[in-house]
Amino acid sequence: MADRLIACLMDVERHVSSSGWDQPARLFALVTTGTLLEVEPQLKGRVPETMPDALTAIEQDEFHATDDLFARLAAIYWPDTVEGCAIALERAFLPPEFEADIPEDPDQAAEFVMRHPSKTDVRVVVGVLREGTKHGLARLQSNPDDLLGAEDLVPGLADALLDTFRSEDT
């Protein structure tokens, strides 16, 4: 299961990277290619038909992250045809030795990090499957040739994505 998720996340990361840096958060539904071609037969020939259970990412153009990304994700419910989801987003962070200097106020903290000479910009692509598989990829702007990956790269974000698969009744 993880292999096809990782392959799909790598495709998403390549797609997002092709637009450069300084992008808003982008959300993707992950569906099996076979299901996609059943539901949208006009895509035959436009979507690579490698294996029917391979995952295809479909960008959710109407998604706009708010100041509270986790609250925004909590409002999402996927139909049964969606097998997983992924999000690509950019963040700036500081080395641990500067954490004590970060202001308490969230707006001031964001401004402080953005202006700090030691900040590092990172793009993460985190994805999950409905059955619980999760994985994350990260690319540092300062080292764009390396793509880092791990199951629990951004655990809180992966958990928030998994929560989008709860039923609307709960």
mmCIF file with all atom_site columns, C-alpha atoms in Angstrom:
data_model
loop_
_atom_site.group_PDB
_atom_site.id
_atom_site.type_symbol
_atom_site.label_atom_id
_atom_site.label_alt_id
_atom_site.label_comp_id
_atom_site.label_asym_id
_atom_site.label_entity_id
_atom_site.label_seq_id
_atom_site.pdbx_PDB_ins_code
_atom_site.Cartn_x
_atom_site.Cartn_y
_atom_site.Cartn_z
_atom_site.occupancy
_atom_site.B_iso_or_equiv
_atom_site.pdbx_formal_charge
_atom_site.auth_seq_id
_atom_site.auth_comp_id
_atom_site.auth_asym_id
_atom_site.auth_atom_id
_atom_site.pdbx_PDB_model_num
ATOM 1   C CA . MET A 1 1   ? 0.000   0.000  0.000   1.00 0.00 ? 1   MET A CA 1
ATOM 2   C CA . ALA A 1 2   ? 2.716   2.464  0.939   1.00 0.00 ? 2   ALA A CA 1
ATOM 3   C CA . ASP A 1 3   ? 4.547   2.044  -2.393  1.00 0.00 ? 3   ASP A CA 1
ATOM 4   C CA . ARG A 1 4   ? 1.649   3.305  -4.485  1.00 0.00 ? 4   ARG A CA 1
ATOM 5   C CA . LEU A 1 5   ? 1.052   6.181  -2.047  1.00 0.00 ? 5   LEU A CA 1
ATOM 6   C CA . ILE A 1 6   ? 4.725   7.175  -2.203  1.00 0.00 ? 6   ILE A CA 1
ATOM 7   C CA . ALA A 1 7   ? 4.706   6.995  -6.018  1.00 0.00 ? 7   ALA A CA 1
ATOM 8   C CA . CYS A 1 8   ? 1.649   9.248  -6.141  1.00 0.00 ? 8   CYS A CA 1
ATOM 9   C CA . LEU A 1 9   ? 3.137   11.714 -3.644  1.00 0.00 ? 9   LEU A CA 1
ATOM 10  C CA . MET A 1 10  ? 6.285   11.927 -5.754  1.00 0.00 ? 10  MET A CA 1
ATOM 11  C CA . ASP A 1 11  ? 4.101   12.809 -8.764  1.00 0.00 ? 11  ASP A CA 1
ATOM 12  C CA . VAL A 1 12  ? 2.323   15.476 -6.701  1.00 0.00 ? 12  VAL A CA 1
ATOM 13  C CA . GLU A 1 13  ? 5.646   16.887 -5.499  1.00 0.00 ? 13  GLU A CA 1
ATOM 14  C CA . ARG A 1 14  ? 6.965   17.071 -9.087  1.00 0.00 ? 14  ARG A CA 1
ATOM 15  C CA . HIS A 1 15  ? 3.756   18.752 -10.217 1.00 0.00 ? 15  HIS A CA 1
ATOM 16  C CA . VAL A 1 16  ? 3.811   21.330 -7.413  1.00 0.00 ? 16  VAL A CA 1
ATOM 17  C CA . SER A 1 17  ? 7.563   21.928 -7.782  1.00 0.00 ? 17  SER A CA 1
ATOM 18  C CA . SER A 1 18  ? 7.103   22.773 -11.453 1.00 0.00 ? 18  SER A CA 1
ATOM 19  C CA . SER A 1 19  ? 5.386   26.008 -10.320 1.00 0.00 ? 19  SER A CA 1
ATOM 20  C CA . GLY A 1 20  ? 8.286   27.085 -8.090  1.00 0.00 ? 20  GLY A CA 1
ATOM 21  C CA . TRP A 1 21  ? 8.150   28.370 -4.525  1.00 0.00 ? 21  TRP A CA 1
ATOM 22  C CA . ASP A 1 22  ? 5.811   30.723 -2.640  1.00 0.00 ? 22  ASP A CA 1
ATOM 23  C CA . GLN A 1 23  ? 2.627   28.800 -3.383  1.00 0.00 ? 23  GLN A CA 1
ATOM 24  C CA . PRO A 1 24  ? -0.487  28.435 -1.270  1.00 0.00 ? 24  PRO A CA 1
ATOM 25  C CA . ALA A 1 25  ? -1.440  25.066 0.215   1.00 0.00 ? 25  ALA A CA 1
ATOM 26  C CA . ARG A 1 26  ? -2.790  22.696 -2.435  1.00 0.00 ? 26  ARG A CA 1
ATOM 27  C CA . LEU A 1 27  ? -5.099  19.756 -1.720  1.00 0.00 ? 27  LEU A CA 1
ATOM 28  C CA . PHE A 1 28  ? -5.439  16.598 -3.824  1.00 0.00 ? 28  PHE A CA 1
ATOM 29  C CA . ALA A 1 29  ? -7.919  13.731 -3.832  1.00 0.00 ? 29  ALA A CA 1
ATOM 30  C CA . LEU A 1 30  ? -6.254  10.374 -4.525  1.00 0.00 ? 30  LEU A CA 1
ATOM 31  C CA . VAL A 1 31  ? -8.280  7.870  -6.526  1.00 0.00 ? 31  VAL A CA 1
ATOM 32  C CA . THR A 1 32  ? -7.337  4.619  -8.192  1.00 0.00 ? 32  THR A CA 1
ATOM 33  C CA . THR A 1 33  ? -6.735  5.097  -11.894 1.00 0.00 ? 33  THR A CA 1
ATOM 34  C CA . GLY A 1 34  ? -9.277  2.365  -12.666 1.00 0.00 ? 34  GLY A CA 1
ATOM 35  C CA . THR A 1 35  ? -11.990 4.173  -10.679 1.00 0.00 ? 35  THR A CA 1
ATOM 36  C CA . LEU A 1 36  ? -11.098 7.512  -12.270 1.00 0.00 ? 36  LEU A CA 1
ATOM 37  C CA . LEU A 1 37  ? -11.422 6.086  -15.785 1.00 0.00 ? 37  LEU A CA 1
ATOM 38  C CA . GLU A 1 38  ? -14.741 4.424  -14.875 1.00 0.00 ? 38  GLU A CA 1
ATOM 39  C CA . VAL A 1 39  ? -16.180 7.688  -13.580 1.00 0.00 ? 39  VAL A CA 1
ATOM 40  C CA . GLU A 1 40  ? -14.523 9.910  -16.218 1.00 0.00 ? 40  GLU A CA 1
ATOM 41  C CA . PRO A 1 41  ? -14.130 7.783  -19.403 1.00 0.00 ? 41  PRO A CA 1
ATOM 42  C CA . GLN A 1 42  ? -13.204 10.895 -21.436 1.00 0.00 ? 42  GLN A CA 1
ATOM 43  C CA . LEU A 1 43  ? -9.844  10.855 -19.613 1.00 0.00 ? 43  LEU A CA 1
ATOM 44  C CA . LYS A 1 44  ? -8.782  7.621  -21.344 1.00 0.00 ? 44  LYS A CA 1
ATOM 45  C CA . GLY A 1 45  ? -5.541  8.371  -23.148 1.00 0.00 ? 45  GLY A CA 1
ATOM 46  C CA . ARG A 1 46  ? -4.904  11.495 -21.045 1.00 0.00 ? 46  ARG A CA 1
ATOM 47  C CA . VAL A 1 47  ? -4.248  9.656  -17.772 1.00 0.00 ? 47  VAL A CA 1
ATOM 48  C CA . PRO A 1 48  ? -1.416  7.109  -17.705 1.00 0.00 ? 48  PRO A CA 1
ATOM 49  C CA . GLU A 1 49  ? -3.005  3.667  -17.477 1.00 0.00 ? 49  GLU A CA 1
ATOM 50  C CA . THR A 1 50  ? -0.159  1.751  -15.894 1.00 0.00 ? 50  THR A CA 1
ATOM 51  C CA . MET A 1 51  ? -1.907  -0.329 -13.255 1.00 0.00 ? 51  MET A CA 1
ATOM 52  C CA . PRO A 1 52  ? -5.617  -0.044 -12.415 1.00 0.00 ? 52  PRO A CA 1
ATOM 53  C CA . ASP A 1 53  ? -4.862  0.199  -8.672  1.00 0.00 ? 53  ASP A CA 1
ATOM 54  C CA . ALA A 1 54  ? -2.245  2.942  -9.152  1.00 0.00 ? 54  ALA A CA 1
ATOM 55  C CA . LEU A 1 55  ? -3.266  6.245  -7.582  1.00 0.00 ? 55  LEU A CA 1
ATOM 56  C CA . THR A 1 56  ? -4.021  9.385  -9.543  1.00 0.00 ? 56  THR A CA 1
ATOM 57  C CA . ALA A 1 57  ? -4.005  12.767 -7.789  1.00 0.00 ? 57  ALA A CA 1
ATOM 58  C CA . ILE A 1 58  ? -6.799  15.201 -8.609  1.00 0.00 ? 58  ILE A CA 1
ATOM 59  C CA . GLU A 1 59  ? -6.175  18.750 -7.450  1.00 0.00 ? 59  GLU A CA 1
ATOM 60  C CA . GLN A 1 60  ? -9.042  20.343 -5.553  1.00 0.00 ? 60  GLN A CA 1
ATOM 61  C CA . ASP A 1 61  ? -8.993  23.799 -7.140  1.00 0.00 ? 61  ASP A CA 1
ATOM 62  C CA . GLU A 1 62  ? -11.681 25.130 -4.792  1.00 0.00 ? 62  GLU A CA 1
ATOM 63  C CA . PHE A 1 63  ? -9.532  24.431 -1.725  1.00 0.00 ? 63  PHE A CA 1
ATOM 64  C CA . HIS A 1 64  ? -8.242  27.546 -0.014  1.00 0.00 ? 64  HIS A CA 1
ATOM 65  C CA . ALA A 1 65  ? -6.482  27.161 3.311   1.00 0.00 ? 65  ALA A CA 1
ATOM 66  C CA . THR A 1 66  ? -7.547  29.607 5.959   1.00 0.00 ? 66  THR A CA 1
ATOM 67  C CA . ASP A 1 67  ? -5.459  30.910 8.851   1.00 0.00 ? 67  ASP A CA 1
ATOM 68  C CA . ASP A 1 68  ? -6.371  27.664 10.610  1.00 0.00 ? 68  ASP A CA 1
ATOM 69  C CA . LEU A 1 69  ? -5.452  24.887 8.186   1.00 0.00 ? 69  LEU A CA 1
ATOM 70  C CA . PHE A 1 70  ? -6.517  22.174 10.630  1.00 0.00 ? 70  PHE A CA 1
ATOM 71  C CA . ALA A 1 71  ? -10.005 23.682 11.034  1.00 0.00 ? 71  ALA A CA 1
ATOM 72  C CA . ARG A 1 72  ? -10.305 23.916 7.251   1.00 0.00 ? 72  ARG A CA 1
ATOM 73  C CA . LEU A 1 73  ? -9.332  20.248 6.855   1.00 0.00 ? 73  LEU A CA 1
ATOM 74  C CA . ALA A 1 74  ? -11.787 19.247 9.592   1.00 0.00 ? 74  ALA A CA 1
ATOM 75  C CA . ALA A 1 75  ? -14.637 20.543 7.396   1.00 0.00 ? 75  ALA A CA 1
ATOM 76  C CA . ILE A 1 76  ? -13.788 18.168 4.513   1.00 0.00 ? 76  ILE A CA 1
ATOM 77  C CA . TYR A 1 77  ? -15.569 14.878 3.820   1.00 0.00 ? 77  TYR A CA 1
ATOM 78  C CA . TRP A 1 78  ? -14.549 12.671 0.907   1.00 0.00 ? 78  TRP A CA 1
ATOM 79  C CA . PRO A 1 79  ? -16.891 10.450 -1.122  1.00 0.00 ? 79  PRO A CA 1
ATOM 80  C CA . ASP A 1 80  ? -16.293 6.692  -1.098  1.00 0.00 ? 80  ASP A CA 1
ATOM 81  C CA . THR A 1 81  ? -14.587 6.844  -4.512  1.00 0.00 ? 81  THR A CA 1
ATOM 82  C CA . VAL A 1 82  ? -11.696 8.807  -2.976  1.00 0.00 ? 82  VAL A CA 1
ATOM 83  C CA . GLU A 1 83  ? -9.122  6.382  -1.613  1.00 0.00 ? 83  GLU A CA 1
ATOM 84  C CA . GLY A 1 84  ? -6.754  8.948  -0.133  1.00 0.00 ? 84  GLY A CA 1
ATOM 85  C CA . CYS A 1 85  ? -5.769  12.587 -0.062  1.00 0.00 ? 85  CYS A CA 1
ATOM 86  C CA . ALA A 1 86  ? -2.623  14.668 -0.061  1.00 0.00 ? 86  ALA A CA 1
ATOM 87  C CA . ILE A 1 87  ? -1.671  18.225 0.711   1.00 0.00 ? 87  ILE A CA 1
ATOM 88  C CA . ALA A 1 88  ? 1.313   20.228 -0.464  1.00 0.00 ? 88  ALA A CA 1
ATOM 89  C CA . LEU A 1 89  ? 2.325   23.239 1.557   1.00 0.00 ? 89  LEU A CA 1
ATOM 90  C CA . GLU A 1 90  ? 5.298   25.398 2.330   1.00 0.00 ? 90  GLU A CA 1
ATOM 91  C CA . ARG A 1 91  ? 6.559   26.435 5.710   1.00 0.00 ? 91  ARG A CA 1
ATOM 92  C CA . ALA A 1 92  ? 9.537   28.311 7.111   1.00 0.00 ? 92  ALA A CA 1
ATOM 93  C CA . PHE A 1 93  ? 11.268  27.123 10.240  1.00 0.00 ? 93  PHE A CA 1
ATOM 94  C CA . LEU A 1 94  ? 14.209  28.074 12.405  1.00 0.00 ? 94  LEU A CA 1
ATOM 95  C CA . PRO A 1 95  ? 16.897  25.933 13.972  1.00 0.00 ? 95  PRO A CA 1
ATOM 96  C CA . PRO A 1 96  ? 16.059  24.921 17.584  1.00 0.00 ? 96  PRO A CA 1
ATOM 97  C CA . GLU A 1 97  ? 18.518  27.391 19.123  1.00 0.00 ? 97  GLU A CA 1
ATOM 98  C CA . PHE A 1 98  ? 16.238  30.286 18.058  1.00 0.00 ? 98  PHE A CA 1
ATOM 99  C CA . GLU A 1 99  ? 12.959  28.867 19.437  1.00 0.00 ? 99  GLU A CA 1
ATOM 100 C CA . ALA A 1 100 ? 13.223  30.833 22.699  1.00 0.00 ? 100 ALA A CA 1
ATOM 101 C CA . ASP A 1 101 ? 13.392  34.086 20.682  1.00 0.00 ? 101 ASP A CA 1
ATOM 102 C CA . ILE A 1 102 ? 10.094  33.500 18.843  1.00 0.00 ? 102 ILE A CA 1
ATOM 103 C CA . PRO A 1 103 ? 7.301   35.807 20.091  1.00 0.00 ? 103 PRO A CA 1
ATOM 104 C CA . GLU A 1 104 ? 4.174   34.254 21.683  1.00 0.00 ? 104 GLU A CA 1
ATOM 105 C CA . ASP A 1 105 ? 1.748   36.136 19.411  1.00 0.00 ? 105 ASP A CA 1
ATOM 106 C CA . PRO A 1 106 ? 1.163   34.021 16.258  1.00 0.00 ? 106 PRO A CA 1
ATOM 107 C CA . ASP A 1 107 ? 1.288   36.985 13.859  1.00 0.00 ? 107 ASP A CA 1
ATOM 108 C CA . GLN A 1 108 ? 4.463   38.339 15.415  1.00 0.00 ? 108 GLN A CA 1
ATOM 109 C CA . ALA A 1 109 ? 5.954   34.833 15.439  1.00 0.00 ? 109 ALA A CA 1
ATOM 110 C CA . ALA A 1 110 ? 5.258   34.376 11.726  1.00 0.00 ? 110 ALA A CA 1
ATOM 111 C CA . GLU A 1 111 ? 6.815   37.756 10.945  1.00 0.00 ? 111 GLU A CA 1
ATOM 112 C CA . PHE A 1 112 ? 9.843   36.958 13.129  1.00 0.00 ? 112 PHE A CA 1
ATOM 113 C CA . VAL A 1 113 ? 10.461  33.620 11.374  1.00 0.00 ? 113 VAL A CA 1
ATOM 114 C CA . MET A 1 114 ? 9.974   35.068 7.881   1.00 0.00 ? 114 MET A CA 1
ATOM 115 C CA . ARG A 1 115 ? 12.545  37.828 8.494   1.00 0.00 ? 115 ARG A CA 1
ATOM 116 C CA . HIS A 1 116 ? 15.105  35.699 10.361  1.00 0.00 ? 116 HIS A CA 1
ATOM 117 C CA . PRO A 1 117 ? 18.377  35.159 8.424   1.00 0.00 ? 117 PRO A CA 1
ATOM 118 C CA . SER A 1 118 ? 18.606  31.525 9.627   1.00 0.00 ? 118 SER A CA 1
ATOM 119 C CA . LYS A 1 119 ? 15.150  30.465 8.434   1.00 0.00 ? 119 LYS A CA 1
ATOM 120 C CA . THR A 1 120 ? 14.789  27.481 6.148   1.00 0.00 ? 120 THR A CA 1
ATOM 121 C CA . ASP A 1 121 ? 11.953  27.148 3.655   1.00 0.00 ? 121 ASP A CA 1
ATOM 122 C CA . VAL A 1 122 ? 10.542  23.675 3.162   1.00 0.00 ? 122 VAL A CA 1
ATOM 123 C CA . ARG A 1 123 ? 7.812   22.227 0.961   1.00 0.00 ? 123 ARG A CA 1
ATOM 124 C CA . VAL A 1 124 ? 6.060   19.169 2.348   1.00 0.00 ? 124 VAL A CA 1
ATOM 125 C CA . VAL A 1 125 ? 3.714   16.828 0.560   1.00 0.00 ? 125 VAL A CA 1
ATOM 126 C CA . VAL A 1 126 ? 1.830   14.642 3.007   1.00 0.00 ? 126 VAL A CA 1
ATOM 127 C CA . GLY A 1 127 ? -0.613  11.964 1.950   1.00 0.00 ? 127 GLY A CA 1
ATOM 128 C CA . VAL A 1 128 ? -2.802  9.325  3.521   1.00 0.00 ? 128 VAL A CA 1
ATOM 129 C CA . LEU A 1 129 ? -4.953  6.451  2.388   1.00 0.00 ? 129 LEU A CA 1
ATOM 130 C CA . ARG A 1 130 ? -8.404  5.816  3.793   1.00 0.00 ? 130 ARG A CA 1
ATOM 131 C CA . GLU A 1 131 ? -7.186  2.578  5.450   1.00 0.00 ? 131 GLU A CA 1
ATOM 132 C CA . GLY A 1 132 ? -4.534  4.453  7.469   1.00 0.00 ? 132 GLY A CA 1
ATOM 133 C CA . THR A 1 133 ? -1.330  4.342  5.420   1.00 0.00 ? 133 THR A CA 1
ATOM 134 C CA . LYS A 1 134 ? 0.490   7.687  5.576   1.00 0.00 ? 134 LYS A CA 1
ATOM 135 C CA . HIS A 1 135 ? 3.681   9.176  4.197   1.00 0.00 ? 135 HIS A CA 1
ATOM 136 C CA . GLY A 1 136 ? 5.335   12.543 3.785   1.00 0.00 ? 136 GLY A CA 1
ATOM 137 C CA . LEU A 1 137 ? 7.943   14.047 1.490   1.00 0.00 ? 137 LEU A CA 1
ATOM 138 C CA . ALA A 1 138 ? 9.946   17.230 2.069   1.00 0.00 ? 138 ALA A CA 1
ATOM 139 C CA . ARG A 1 139 ? 12.187  19.375 -0.071  1.00 0.00 ? 139 ARG A CA 1
ATOM 140 C CA . LEU A 1 140 ? 14.294  22.179 1.376   1.00 0.00 ? 140 LEU A CA 1
ATOM 141 C CA . GLN A 1 141 ? 14.556  25.253 -0.810  1.00 0.00 ? 141 GLN A CA 1
ATOM 142 C CA . SER A 1 142 ? 18.228  25.494 0.180   1.00 0.00 ? 142 SER A CA 1
ATOM 143 C CA . ASN A 1 143 ? 18.885  21.910 -0.973  1.00 0.00 ? 143 ASN A CA 1
ATOM 144 C CA . PRO A 1 144 ? 16.440  21.266 -3.834  1.00 0.00 ? 144 PRO A CA 1
ATOM 145 C CA . ASP A 1 145 ? 18.159  18.145 -5.161  1.00 0.00 ? 145 ASP A CA 1
ATOM 146 C CA . ASP A 1 146 ? 17.281  16.082 -2.087  1.00 0.00 ? 146 ASP A CA 1
ATOM 147 C CA . LEU A 1 147 ? 13.809  14.749 -1.423  1.00 0.00 ? 147 LEU A CA 1
ATOM 148 C CA . LEU A 1 148 ? 13.354  13.537 2.143   1.00 0.00 ? 148 LEU A CA 1
ATOM 149 C CA . GLY A 1 149 ? 10.634  11.070 3.076   1.00 0.00 ? 149 GLY A CA 1
ATOM 150 C CA . ALA A 1 150 ? 9.195   9.240  6.059   1.00 0.00 ? 150 ALA A CA 1
ATOM 151 C CA . GLU A 1 151 ? 5.956   7.689  7.258   1.00 0.00 ? 151 GLU A CA 1
ATOM 152 C CA . ASP A 1 152 ? 5.647   10.154 10.145  1.00 0.00 ? 152 ASP A CA 1
ATOM 153 C CA . LEU A 1 153 ? 7.350   13.169 8.604   1.00 0.00 ? 153 LEU A CA 1
ATOM 154 C CA . VAL A 1 154 ? 4.555   15.528 9.706   1.00 0.00 ? 154 VAL A CA 1
ATOM 155 C CA . PRO A 1 155 ? 2.396   13.385 12.023  1.00 0.00 ? 155 PRO A CA 1
ATOM 156 C CA . GLY A 1 156 ? -0.139  16.036 13.046  1.00 0.00 ? 156 GLY A CA 1
ATOM 157 C CA . LEU A 1 157 ? -0.849  16.930 9.440   1.00 0.00 ? 157 LEU A CA 1
ATOM 158 C CA . ALA A 1 158 ? -1.174  13.270 8.422   1.00 0.00 ? 158 ALA A CA 1
ATOM 159 C CA . ASP A 1 159 ? -3.629  12.719 11.288  1.00 0.00 ? 159 ASP A CA 1
ATOM 160 C CA . ALA A 1 160 ? -5.680  15.741 10.175  1.00 0.00 ? 160 ALA A CA 1
ATOM 161 C CA . LEU A 1 161 ? -5.811  14.319 6.647   1.00 0.00 ? 161 LEU A CA 1
ATOM 162 C CA . LEU A 1 162 ? -6.888  10.905 7.988   1.00 0.00 ? 162 LEU A CA 1
ATOM 163 C CA . ASP A 1 163 ? -9.686  12.622 9.902   1.00 0.00 ? 163 ASP A CA 1
ATOM 164 C CA . THR A 1 164 ? -11.176 13.803 6.577   1.00 0.00 ? 164 THR A CA 1
ATOM 165 C CA . PHE A 1 165 ? -12.201 10.162 6.024   1.00 0.00 ? 165 PHE A CA 1
ATOM 166 C CA . ARG A 1 166 ? -14.452 9.967  9.078   1.00 0.00 ? 166 ARG A CA 1
ATOM 167 C CA . SER A 1 167 ? -18.125 9.558  8.310   1.00 0.00 ? 167 SER A CA 1
ATOM 168 C CA . GLU A 1 168 ? -20.329 12.652 8.274   1.00 0.00 ? 168 GLU A CA 1
ATOM 169 C CA . ASP A 1 169 ? -22.382 11.043 11.054  1.00 0.00 ? 169 ASP A CA 1
ATOM 170 C CA . THR A 1 170 ? -19.525 11.137 13.588  1.00 0.00 ? 170 THR A CA 1
#
